[in-house]
């Protein structure tokens, strides 16, 4: 089947992903109009034509036709300054200061598979038959400037992947002031907007609001995708729910500052686009040079938010995440941070490792404090060599002893930062982001290294390579604990200063690409004060992310639920920590903490050497149970049942990849008098098959979905239960 077809007679492109059609028309003198994106149609016969009328105050490119204006046209990729008053997707400044561009259709080509994006993370194919890509070349009507609009449709997912590449064929430089990765113009405003705002410790809250005339921004200006806004949003039909209605999801494969924008105009049309944040951004594109935008992934669902989520999960798990751990279950770990903070020595670590081994934990992770003179958070970032006062036998000696306890070994690093109190800063104080003559702001007693500079990237990469080669390290937690201020590079000339933040991200991606290629068997986990850089760009290099520094079980219900809107469960680090919780000081039972953490990649952050015997036994049982279940959680399909944003209770479920096993979790936050009995309806089961619980009860799939399963009475606050079923 040809997934992309072009009708030369009516100049219509019809793109088909799984169950989805996307239709574009070349209109009049080469304008590119957006016709349709939604549920698949066999063929398009013109049922939704571009329609125009004489609109007051909407100017006309053709003075002889007052009905036609770009201000009212549903456009595929609008430029600035040519009768369209809405926000453009691209804005350039010519050598003479002119900001106007007028891109028209020049040509197109259709290729099997999906071309890679050089230097940027991207979704991919393993066989050309998995996808087709349309490249539409647009040319400015005045200057020799061209751009390729790239569209990839996948056979197995309801996905359209878009990006833009701009070519400067002039003999002089131009400046890019804005370049989005996609634009969609809907001929309606009848939507609700779903996005994932938050803050440190409460990342990715689910917020849904009705659209009105005006502009709504989802953005980060911080140099990272941020805790405050995730680079994702969705438009929902007014009747959309978790399981019904039309949903259009947009996810940006990038880890830096971004802007997503939804604009409802005076004609009740809705424009949607996302790209590099134009705030503090400008790019000098030299003669003969090209600029590649990051890509955006667009998912359509006619079966509600849940179906959209599972499409993102499947694509990101199988065709964004790469390497050894893409389809491999993740190890259960113990992290020493909340057990020791900076105060540890080799004996203390080995005692913790010994206890971890005794309960079946598989990976010991040494967190902050192992390097330089790092006894607090004021010193030594940038000095990536072992603190021999704490570890007299070095990393190699420690790892050897940990391995002898049948544990693999992992380590924490924060390579993007430097402490003022460090050898690196004393030698290279100009290697941080700064503005000469101005005070440089600190956050968490640290500065941001200038990864837009090759010499900085080379030096940090060399130190990391030496550390990772010094011992059999099998896991790396890559942290980043502040955002950018004074975000300029001393190495860039004055007309390129606003390139710093994007060049930083490109430098970061380069380091990550080379490190992961050099150490393909290391499991890399990204972190930024928890979930402050949980984005598709990072998942391309590091197949899991520390979901949040907030490990409180109650707060994690919201955090993990919101994260699951876009990101696969296998990408979420989720740990059991001590009580009172170190972030919100709440006390929750060990059973609930474990049930929440087992709905992700399970780990522990507590001092096992101080745990009572009965609790240690409980942990041993949890570890054993999770080893039996993790293939369902990490590699299966995920269904949300009850939202913590709407209820005192929360529930979700997993179905194994072979559809033979089901795992259900149910959580109750607060008790109240005269509680009713709970009958929980499940989803995604085979309606004609029988399922047996661990206790031997047998139910039909249709019965479990339409009538539900009884949840046991949970007495008291902060209670949970789990149900494991197997298909008969």
XYZ file of C-alpha atoms in Angstrom:
728
model
C 0.000 0.000 0.000
C 1.258 3.463 -0.910
C 0.671 5.504 2.205
C 1.211 8.827 0.447
C -0.613 9.652 -2.785
C -0.615 12.774 -4.929
C -3.412 13.682 -7.340
C -1.855 15.950 -9.949
C -5.234 17.034 -11.307
C -6.533 18.640 -8.100
C -3.078 18.943 -6.481
C -4.126 16.969 -3.407
C -1.749 15.053 -1.125
C -3.422 12.245 0.825
C -1.272 10.774 3.599
C -2.352 7.674 5.509
C -1.008 6.540 8.861
C -2.693 3.699 10.763
C -6.441 4.584 10.789
C -5.628 8.220 9.961
C -5.847 10.502 6.920
C -3.948 13.772 6.502
C -4.846 15.871 3.452
C -3.044 18.873 1.947
C -3.860 20.890 -1.176
C -1.675 23.101 -3.351
C -3.995 26.056 -3.980
C -3.959 28.886 -6.525
C -0.410 30.130 -7.175
C 1.340 27.582 -4.975
C -0.166 28.273 -1.546
C -0.286 25.198 0.657
C -3.659 24.688 2.298
C -4.558 22.338 5.135
C -7.680 20.319 4.329
C -8.104 17.547 6.897
C -6.472 15.509 9.637
C -8.544 12.842 11.330
C -10.123 9.425 10.949
C -9.047 7.608 7.790
C -11.072 7.989 4.584
C -10.597 5.722 1.568
C -10.444 8.648 -0.843
C -11.020 12.386 -0.741
C -13.462 13.729 -3.326
C -13.541 17.383 -2.310
C -16.157 17.239 0.457
C -14.317 19.796 2.596
C -13.144 22.432 0.084
C -11.254 25.605 0.844
C -13.960 28.283 1.010
C -13.590 32.054 0.956
C -15.679 35.198 1.280
C -15.055 38.929 1.225
C -14.050 39.621 4.841
C -13.653 43.173 6.053
C -10.103 43.967 7.176
C -8.701 40.760 5.662
C -6.407 42.020 2.871
C -6.058 40.310 -0.507
C -2.842 39.137 -2.204
C -4.708 39.398 -5.518
C -6.362 42.814 -5.783
C -8.844 41.422 -8.316
C -10.210 38.807 -5.899
C -11.513 40.283 -2.650
C -12.769 36.882 -1.465
C -9.275 35.396 -1.142
C -7.074 36.261 1.836
C -4.376 34.313 3.640
C -5.931 35.725 6.808
C -8.856 33.330 6.377
C -7.107 30.411 4.678
C -6.325 27.209 6.633
C -2.608 27.147 5.939
C -0.119 24.329 6.210
C 2.977 26.363 7.129
C 2.397 30.151 7.282
C 5.161 32.731 6.892
C 5.114 36.309 8.107
C 3.754 39.420 6.470
C 1.538 38.513 3.534
C -2.094 39.270 4.527
C -2.163 36.728 7.386
C -2.352 38.485 10.779
C -2.144 35.295 12.819
C 1.158 34.177 14.346
C 3.446 32.742 11.645
C 5.281 29.432 11.829
C 8.444 30.964 10.375
C 9.912 34.453 10.489
C 13.161 35.475 8.795
C 15.135 38.705 8.490
C 16.774 39.350 5.130
C 20.163 41.082 4.754
C 18.398 44.395 4.044
C 16.231 44.103 7.172
C 13.131 42.870 5.320
C 11.032 40.444 7.426
C 8.572 39.401 4.703
C 8.653 35.967 3.100
C 6.213 34.351 0.695
C 6.824 30.614 0.369
C 5.079 28.774 -2.471
C 5.034 25.145 -3.598
C 7.996 24.246 -5.832
C 8.114 20.430 -5.896
C 7.742 17.313 -3.829
C 9.143 13.829 -3.443
C 7.919 10.692 -1.662
C 10.440 8.314 -0.110
C 10.159 4.969 1.643
C 11.065 4.938 5.316
C 12.102 7.989 7.292
C 15.296 10.041 6.866
C 17.353 10.656 10.017
C 17.769 14.166 11.422
C 21.474 14.867 11.761
C 22.482 15.991 15.257
C 18.933 15.832 16.637
C 16.889 13.113 18.343
C 14.155 11.652 16.167
C 11.804 8.763 15.674
C 13.144 6.174 13.252
C 12.384 3.045 11.251
C 14.196 -0.280 11.153
C 12.719 -1.333 7.807
C 11.733 1.066 4.992
C 8.278 -0.526 4.756
C 7.370 0.751 8.225
C 6.764 4.305 7.020
C 6.685 6.729 4.110
C 7.881 10.317 4.046
C 6.616 13.243 1.990
C 9.009 16.130 1.411
C 7.363 19.273 0.022
C 9.839 21.903 -1.151
C 8.660 25.494 -0.813
C 10.413 28.487 -2.402
C 10.224 32.167 -1.510
C 8.734 34.247 -4.318
C 11.520 36.870 -4.154
C 14.705 35.417 -2.663
C 16.475 32.101 -3.443
C 15.422 30.627 -0.095
C 13.807 27.208 0.118
C 12.441 24.968 2.825
C 11.520 21.316 2.972
C 8.359 20.455 4.883
C 8.771 16.823 5.968
C 5.879 14.499 6.846
C 6.317 10.866 7.905
C 3.385 8.476 8.354
C 3.797 5.111 10.100
C 1.981 1.908 9.188
C 1.577 0.737 12.788
C 0.659 3.945 14.639
C -1.854 6.784 14.053
C 1.042 9.207 13.807
C 2.248 12.024 11.551
C 5.816 13.186 12.268
C 6.778 16.639 11.015
C 9.879 18.819 10.752
C 11.248 21.638 8.598
C 14.615 22.221 6.956
C 15.490 25.718 5.703
C 18.072 26.387 2.964
C 19.748 29.748 2.385
C 20.718 29.786 -1.298
C 21.531 33.503 -1.276
C 25.028 34.927 -1.410
C 24.464 36.678 1.940
C 23.457 35.582 5.445
C 19.921 35.778 6.780
C 18.586 35.533 10.316
C 16.044 32.978 11.531
C 13.898 34.606 14.195
C 11.269 31.892 14.449
C 11.010 28.374 13.044
C 8.269 25.992 14.163
C 8.256 22.298 13.404
C 4.615 22.197 12.296
C 1.448 24.232 11.884
C -2.178 23.098 11.772
C -5.125 25.393 10.988
C -8.510 23.997 12.046
C -11.721 25.487 10.678
C -13.275 25.321 14.128
C -12.662 26.392 17.704
C -14.869 23.689 19.213
C -12.060 22.213 21.314
C -10.819 21.840 24.836
C -7.093 22.145 25.503
C -5.211 19.575 27.585
C -1.683 20.334 28.740
C 0.719 19.299 31.515
C 1.831 22.239 33.701
C 3.599 21.901 37.047
C 6.578 22.783 39.195
C 9.444 21.006 40.915
C 7.923 18.170 42.955
C 4.533 18.256 41.169
C 5.397 17.764 37.535
C 2.909 17.141 34.714
C -0.419 17.950 36.311
C -3.361 17.375 33.969
C -5.092 20.660 33.093
C -8.064 20.864 30.697
C -9.696 24.146 29.670
C -12.081 25.418 27.006
C -10.640 27.475 24.156
C -11.730 31.067 23.604
C -10.645 33.765 21.172
C -7.046 34.698 21.882
C -3.650 33.034 22.241
C -2.640 30.358 24.744
C 1.066 29.550 25.180
C 2.725 26.416 26.548
C 6.387 27.253 26.852
C 9.757 27.153 28.532
C 12.281 29.980 28.424
C 14.634 28.213 30.830
C 17.008 26.389 28.479
C 15.350 23.067 29.380
C 11.944 21.611 28.657
C 11.272 22.315 32.374
C 9.048 21.276 35.269
C 6.719 24.192 34.489
C 5.413 23.051 31.087
C 6.006 19.755 29.335
C 6.517 20.053 25.538
C 3.132 18.469 24.870
C -0.494 19.498 24.514
C -3.655 18.095 22.942
C -6.871 19.419 21.483
C -9.971 17.503 22.562
C -13.429 17.519 21.052
C -15.996 18.819 23.517
C -17.308 15.309 24.199
C -13.875 13.698 24.526
C -13.134 11.520 27.547
C -10.472 8.986 28.415
C -12.157 6.486 26.075
C -14.280 8.453 23.595
C -14.093 11.424 21.259
C -11.561 13.031 18.956
C -8.143 13.876 20.362
C -5.225 15.560 18.565
C -1.932 15.243 20.461
C 1.294 17.192 19.808
C 4.656 16.224 21.294
C 7.955 18.046 20.633
C 11.142 15.988 20.392
C 13.444 18.548 21.998
C 14.995 19.213 25.419
C 15.482 22.985 25.442
C 13.356 26.133 25.413
C 10.198 25.667 23.342
C 6.926 27.379 22.539
C 3.643 25.655 21.776
C 0.847 27.982 20.782
C -2.905 27.680 20.286
C -4.587 30.716 18.695
C -8.318 31.188 18.123
C -8.976 33.993 15.651
C -11.955 36.271 15.081
C -13.423 33.831 12.552
C -13.407 31.023 15.160
C -10.576 29.158 13.477
C -7.843 27.543 15.577
C -4.131 27.669 14.718
C -1.750 25.265 16.452
C 2.044 25.212 16.190
C 5.149 24.360 18.213
C 8.859 24.937 17.859
C 11.979 26.545 19.261
C 11.000 29.364 21.585
C 11.630 32.637 19.691
C 12.298 34.323 23.049
C 16.061 34.976 23.176
C 16.541 33.002 19.942
C 18.008 34.076 16.625
C 20.133 32.088 14.190
C 22.505 33.542 11.608
C 22.207 31.266 8.591
C 25.130 31.802 6.265
C 25.120 31.646 2.486
C 24.751 28.047 1.341
C 23.863 26.789 4.828
C 20.826 24.865 6.027
C 18.994 24.721 9.373
C 17.085 21.670 10.589
C 14.242 22.109 13.072
C 13.552 19.493 15.744
C 10.673 17.197 14.906
C 7.164 17.079 16.296
C 5.034 13.955 16.688
C 1.302 14.355 16.047
C -1.155 11.639 17.106
C -4.850 11.480 16.217
C -7.292 9.348 18.208
C -11.014 8.847 17.652
C -11.188 6.807 20.865
C -10.293 9.352 23.500
C -7.205 10.353 25.441
C -6.245 6.794 26.392
C -5.919 5.621 22.792
C -3.766 8.665 22.028
C -1.531 7.849 24.991
C -1.048 4.243 23.932
C -0.059 5.424 20.443
C 2.615 7.706 21.921
C 3.715 4.898 24.261
C 4.099 2.390 21.444
C 5.949 4.715 19.088
C 8.277 6.102 21.754
C 9.013 2.703 23.283
C 9.734 0.993 19.953
C 10.864 3.748 17.557
C 12.318 6.550 19.705
C 14.088 4.763 22.556
C 17.136 2.895 21.243
C 19.750 0.420 22.320
C 20.118 -2.572 24.588
C 17.381 -1.544 27.007
C 14.715 -0.644 24.465
C 12.793 -3.897 24.972
C 14.618 -5.243 28.002
C 13.110 -5.241 31.491
C 14.791 -2.745 33.793
C 16.669 -3.760 36.976
C 15.372 -3.099 40.489
C 17.752 -0.655 42.141
C 18.740 0.796 45.483
C 19.941 4.403 45.471
C 21.933 5.567 48.487
C 20.910 9.257 48.329
C 18.122 9.409 50.911
C 19.969 6.838 53.020
C 23.246 8.756 53.296
C 23.116 12.050 51.398
C 26.762 13.258 51.253
C 27.797 11.469 54.445
C 29.155 8.054 53.505
C 32.286 5.950 53.269
C 32.993 2.637 51.611
C 31.939 0.574 54.638
C 28.576 2.320 54.838
C 27.917 1.801 51.143
C 28.855 -1.872 51.290
C 26.614 -2.448 54.294
C 23.743 -0.931 52.302
C 24.644 -3.062 49.286
C 24.741 -6.180 51.442
C 21.203 -5.569 52.688
C 20.020 -4.786 49.153
C 21.419 -8.056 47.877
C 19.740 -9.991 50.675
C 16.265 -8.884 49.511
C 16.899 -9.534 45.815
C 17.645 -6.015 44.584
C 19.760 -6.110 41.405
C 21.490 -2.728 41.027
C 23.334 -0.516 43.529
C 23.476 3.179 42.575
C 26.004 5.539 44.144
C 24.523 9.012 44.055
C 26.067 12.470 44.625
C 29.240 12.914 46.699
C 31.709 10.349 45.302
C 33.990 12.787 43.413
C 36.355 15.732 43.996
C 35.949 17.163 47.501
C 32.188 16.831 47.412
C 30.916 16.843 51.014
C 28.051 19.262 50.325
C 26.414 20.924 47.321
C 28.821 23.874 47.273
C 31.844 22.278 45.672
C 33.480 20.008 43.073
C 31.016 19.815 40.176
C 33.292 19.554 37.167
C 35.970 17.601 39.042
C 35.057 14.127 37.823
C 37.648 12.092 39.695
C 37.185 9.858 42.740
C 37.204 11.253 46.283
C 39.755 8.853 47.730
C 39.029 9.899 51.320
C 35.569 8.346 50.929
C 36.558 5.615 48.491
C 40.204 4.681 49.192
C 40.040 1.749 46.762
C 38.598 3.912 44.012
C 35.563 3.109 41.933
C 37.121 -0.098 40.658
C 37.598 -1.419 44.185
C 34.078 -0.462 45.286
C 32.454 -1.899 42.173
C 34.344 -5.175 42.596
C 32.979 -5.632 46.108
C 29.463 -4.633 45.055
C 29.582 -7.111 42.149
C 30.682 -9.848 44.546
C 27.378 -9.301 46.350
C 25.609 -10.142 43.058
C 24.671 -6.527 42.428
C 25.494 -4.502 39.336
C 26.751 -0.965 39.895
C 25.553 2.474 38.840
C 26.704 6.017 39.427
C 25.348 9.589 39.541
C 26.854 12.447 37.510
C 25.917 16.068 36.788
C 28.162 16.880 33.812
C 26.457 20.085 32.634
C 27.292 22.054 35.776
C 30.331 23.489 37.515
C 30.900 24.633 41.098
C 32.770 27.877 41.705
C 34.667 25.872 44.323
C 36.220 23.394 41.879
C 39.474 22.803 40.079
C 37.714 23.081 36.733
C 36.355 26.549 37.484
C 39.712 27.753 38.772
C 41.327 26.696 35.490
C 38.503 27.752 33.152
C 36.246 30.336 34.777
C 35.101 31.489 31.317
C 33.681 28.051 30.480
C 30.313 28.821 32.085
C 27.424 30.687 30.513
C 27.934 34.359 31.387
C 27.975 37.941 30.206
C 31.329 39.670 30.594
C 31.343 42.346 33.283
C 28.047 41.232 34.829
C 27.499 39.180 37.948
C 26.773 35.535 37.135
C 23.765 34.170 39.010
C 24.104 30.921 40.925
C 21.443 28.330 41.645
C 22.061 25.444 44.036
C 25.594 26.880 44.319
C 26.403 26.039 40.720
C 26.858 27.532 37.266
C 25.975 26.127 33.845
C 28.840 24.999 31.626
C 28.782 26.372 28.093
C 28.048 23.301 25.997
C 27.767 25.479 22.902
C 31.596 25.427 22.915
C 33.415 22.438 21.449
C 36.338 22.634 23.881
C 33.997 22.448 26.874
C 32.144 19.450 25.438
C 35.414 17.680 24.620
C 36.833 18.204 28.130
C 33.718 16.993 29.967
C 33.247 14.075 27.597
C 36.860 12.974 28.119
C 36.438 12.968 31.929
C 33.204 10.989 31.685
C 34.716 8.467 29.298
C 37.555 7.863 31.758
C 35.159 7.416 34.681
C 32.911 4.985 32.796
C 35.886 2.980 31.529
C 37.476 2.758 34.984
C 35.106 0.072 36.307
C 32.231 -2.173 35.115
C 29.551 0.515 35.518
C 26.147 -0.605 34.216
C 23.926 2.392 34.998
C 24.350 6.177 34.912
C 21.988 8.720 36.434
C 22.590 11.964 34.516
C 21.344 14.927 36.556
C 20.881 18.638 35.757
C 19.881 20.771 38.722
C 19.392 24.306 37.481
C 18.123 26.314 34.529
C 19.973 28.872 32.437
C 20.535 32.506 33.356
C 22.917 34.930 31.634
C 22.466 32.484 28.761
C 25.173 33.763 26.455
C 28.449 32.306 25.276
C 31.712 34.222 25.502
C 32.884 32.304 22.431
C 30.149 33.527 20.075
C 30.320 36.874 18.232
C 27.750 39.540 19.032
C 25.507 38.695 16.063
C 25.288 35.065 17.229
C 24.715 35.491 20.985
C 21.081 34.393 20.721
C 22.164 31.057 19.264
C 23.641 30.014 22.615
C 20.705 28.082 24.093
C 20.045 26.006 20.981
C 23.761 25.406 20.388
C 23.972 24.237 24.015
C 21.327 21.580 23.393
C 23.049 20.477 20.182
C 26.325 20.168 22.108
C 24.586 18.174 24.842
C 23.027 15.827 22.288
C 26.452 15.318 20.703
C 28.008 14.254 24.010
C 25.132 11.911 24.750
C 25.299 10.356 21.297
C 29.011 9.585 21.617
C 28.777 8.317 25.215
C 25.856 6.002 24.547
C 27.603 4.690 21.435
C 30.837 4.069 23.391
C 28.992 2.337 26.264
C 25.972 0.631 24.652
C 25.389 -1.711 27.609
C 25.024 1.062 30.185
C 21.473 1.978 31.178
C 21.359 5.789 31.169
C 18.665 7.569 33.189
C 18.132 11.294 32.753
C 17.173 13.593 35.594
C 16.714 17.314 36.124
C 15.735 17.909 39.709
C 13.490 14.937 39.058
C 11.217 15.418 36.052
C 12.389 18.831 34.830
C 13.618 17.447 31.513
C 11.228 14.569 30.916
C 10.886 14.925 27.160
C 11.170 12.805 23.993
C 14.553 14.324 23.126
C 16.145 12.878 26.251
C 14.471 9.482 25.786
C 16.237 9.107 22.445
C 19.565 8.949 24.304
C 18.492 7.776 27.758
C 15.650 5.249 27.849
C 14.307 6.258 31.238
C 13.902 9.403 33.339
C 13.684 10.044 37.068
C 10.024 11.023 37.126
C 10.173 13.421 40.084
C 12.262 14.190 43.147
C 8.959 13.949 45.026
C 8.733 10.298 46.079
C 5.661 10.695 48.288
C 3.216 7.968 47.251
C 0.166 10.257 47.231
C 1.826 12.949 45.116
C 3.294 10.317 42.818
C -0.220 9.168 41.865
C -0.760 12.511 40.103
C 2.786 12.768 38.777
C 2.811 9.285 37.251
C -0.753 9.614 35.942
C 0.070 12.912 34.200
C 3.351 11.581 32.827
C 1.509 8.609 31.322
C -0.525 10.934 29.097
C 2.473 10.966 26.730
C 5.335 8.820 28.004
C 5.572 5.008 28.199
C 5.662 3.453 31.649
C 9.053 1.859 30.970
C 10.513 5.385 30.838
C 9.460 6.243 34.436
C 11.811 5.778 37.385
C 9.643 5.209 40.485
C 11.066 4.488 43.932
C 9.996 3.536 47.438
C 11.453 6.047 49.901
C 11.491 6.412 53.675
C 8.882 8.111 55.867
C 8.204 10.789 56.826
C 8.647 11.575 53.151
C 11.625 13.878 52.581
C 9.671 16.235 50.290
C 6.189 16.615 51.841
C 6.791 14.942 55.251
C 3.792 12.632 54.902
C 3.678 9.128 56.405
C 2.244 6.450 54.131
C 2.301 2.658 54.603
C 5.048 0.646 52.953
C 2.430 -1.372 51.016
C 1.028 1.701 49.265
C 4.479 3.138 48.583
C 5.419 -0.139 46.899
C 2.198 -0.395 44.885
C 2.766 3.119 43.509
C 6.436 2.479 42.728
C 5.659 -0.856 41.065
C 3.590 1.055 38.483
C 6.923 2.182 37.000
C 10.558 1.036 37.098
C 10.856 -0.041 40.735
C 13.653 1.171 42.979
C 14.314 1.981 46.633
C 15.739 5.094 48.299
C 15.997 4.386 52.017
C 18.531 3.116 54.502
C 18.019 -0.646 54.455
C 20.525 -1.020 57.303
C 18.013 0.690 59.623
C 14.882 -1.112 58.449
C 13.160 -3.431 60.936
C 13.098 -7.162 60.189
C 9.388 -7.287 59.304
C 9.711 -4.374 56.882
C 12.810 -5.911 55.322
C 10.834 -9.090 54.787
C 8.048 -7.056 53.161
C 10.584 -5.462 50.791
C 11.895 -8.898 49.866
C 8.372 -9.990 48.939
C 7.802 -6.801 46.927
C 10.999 -7.353 44.964
C 10.093 -10.968 44.244
C 6.579 -9.981 43.179
C 7.797 -7.192 40.899
C 10.221 -9.526 39.152
C 7.195 -11.672 38.269
C 5.205 -8.644 37.074
C 7.632 -6.181 35.522
C 7.274 -7.541 31.984
C 3.591 -6.574 32.216
C 4.273 -3.087 33.601
C 7.254 -2.156 31.465
C 6.436 -3.849 28.155
C 2.633 -4.032 28.210
C -0.242 -1.697 27.352
C -1.366 0.844 29.945
C -4.945 1.897 30.717
C -5.980 4.678 33.101
C -9.137 3.810 35.064
C -9.642 6.508 37.739
C -7.945 9.910 37.752
C -6.334 11.258 40.953
C -7.153 14.751 39.666
C -10.885 13.977 39.847
C -11.253 11.505 42.698
C -10.107 10.450 46.154
C -9.207 7.151 44.512
C -6.828 6.297 41.661
C -6.635 3.219 39.489
C -4.785 2.002 36.429
C -4.040 -1.311 34.781
C -1.558 -3.075 32.502
C -2.017 -5.803 29.891
C 1.024 -7.844 28.911
C 2.381 -7.670 25.385
C 1.117 -11.189 24.633
C -2.331 -10.206 26.054
C -2.212 -13.142 28.505
C -1.749 -11.296 31.820
C -3.446 -8.335 33.466
C -2.266 -6.292 36.433
C -4.587 -3.817 38.162
C -3.671 -1.288 40.867
C -6.188 0.542 43.048
C -5.291 3.298 45.530
C -7.326 5.144 48.157
C -6.019 8.380 49.675
C -8.289 9.283 52.606
C -10.859 7.253 54.491
C -14.359 8.554 55.149
C -17.342 7.169 57.111
C -19.907 4.836 55.566
C -17.803 4.132 52.486
C -19.554 2.430 49.600
C -18.323 -0.778 48.023
C -16.216 -0.289 44.906
C -16.865 -2.163 41.676
C -14.024 -1.397 39.245
C -14.582 -1.697 35.492
C -11.519 -2.821 33.547
C -10.529 -2.021 29.949
C -8.843 -3.553 26.937
C -9.657 -7.204 27.678
C -10.786 -9.915 25.269
C -14.542 -9.918 25.745
C -14.945 -13.583 24.785
C -12.196 -14.951 27.048
C -12.035 -15.903 30.731
C -9.578 -14.483 33.254
C -8.481 -16.041 36.553
C -7.233 -14.092 39.564
C -4.343 -15.237 41.751
C -6.963 -16.420 44.256
C -8.631 -18.663 41.674
C -11.711 -16.558 40.896
C -12.741 -16.705 37.224
C -14.464 -13.886 35.313
C -15.317 -13.193 31.688
C -13.579 -10.383 29.877
C -16.913 -8.775 28.991
C -17.977 -9.185 32.616
C -14.866 -7.424 33.922
C -15.282 -4.542 31.476
C -19.065 -4.048 31.742
C -19.840 -5.092 35.320
C -16.426 -4.795 36.901
C -14.467 -6.552 39.621
C -15.045 -6.049 43.368
C -12.326 -4.101 45.154
C -11.723 -5.286 48.724
C -12.646 -2.947 51.561
C -9.597 -0.798 52.332
C -9.740 0.515 55.874
C -7.899 3.687 56.853
C -5.954 6.334 54.967
C -3.435 5.672 52.197
C -4.396 2.146 51.250
C -3.934 0.195 48.048
C -4.404 -3.200 46.487
C -3.373 -5.028 43.344
C -5.076 -7.711 41.282
C -3.208 -10.090 38.972
C -5.226 -11.992 36.382
C -4.269 -14.501 33.720
C -6.212 -15.288 30.592
C -7.476 -18.864 30.562
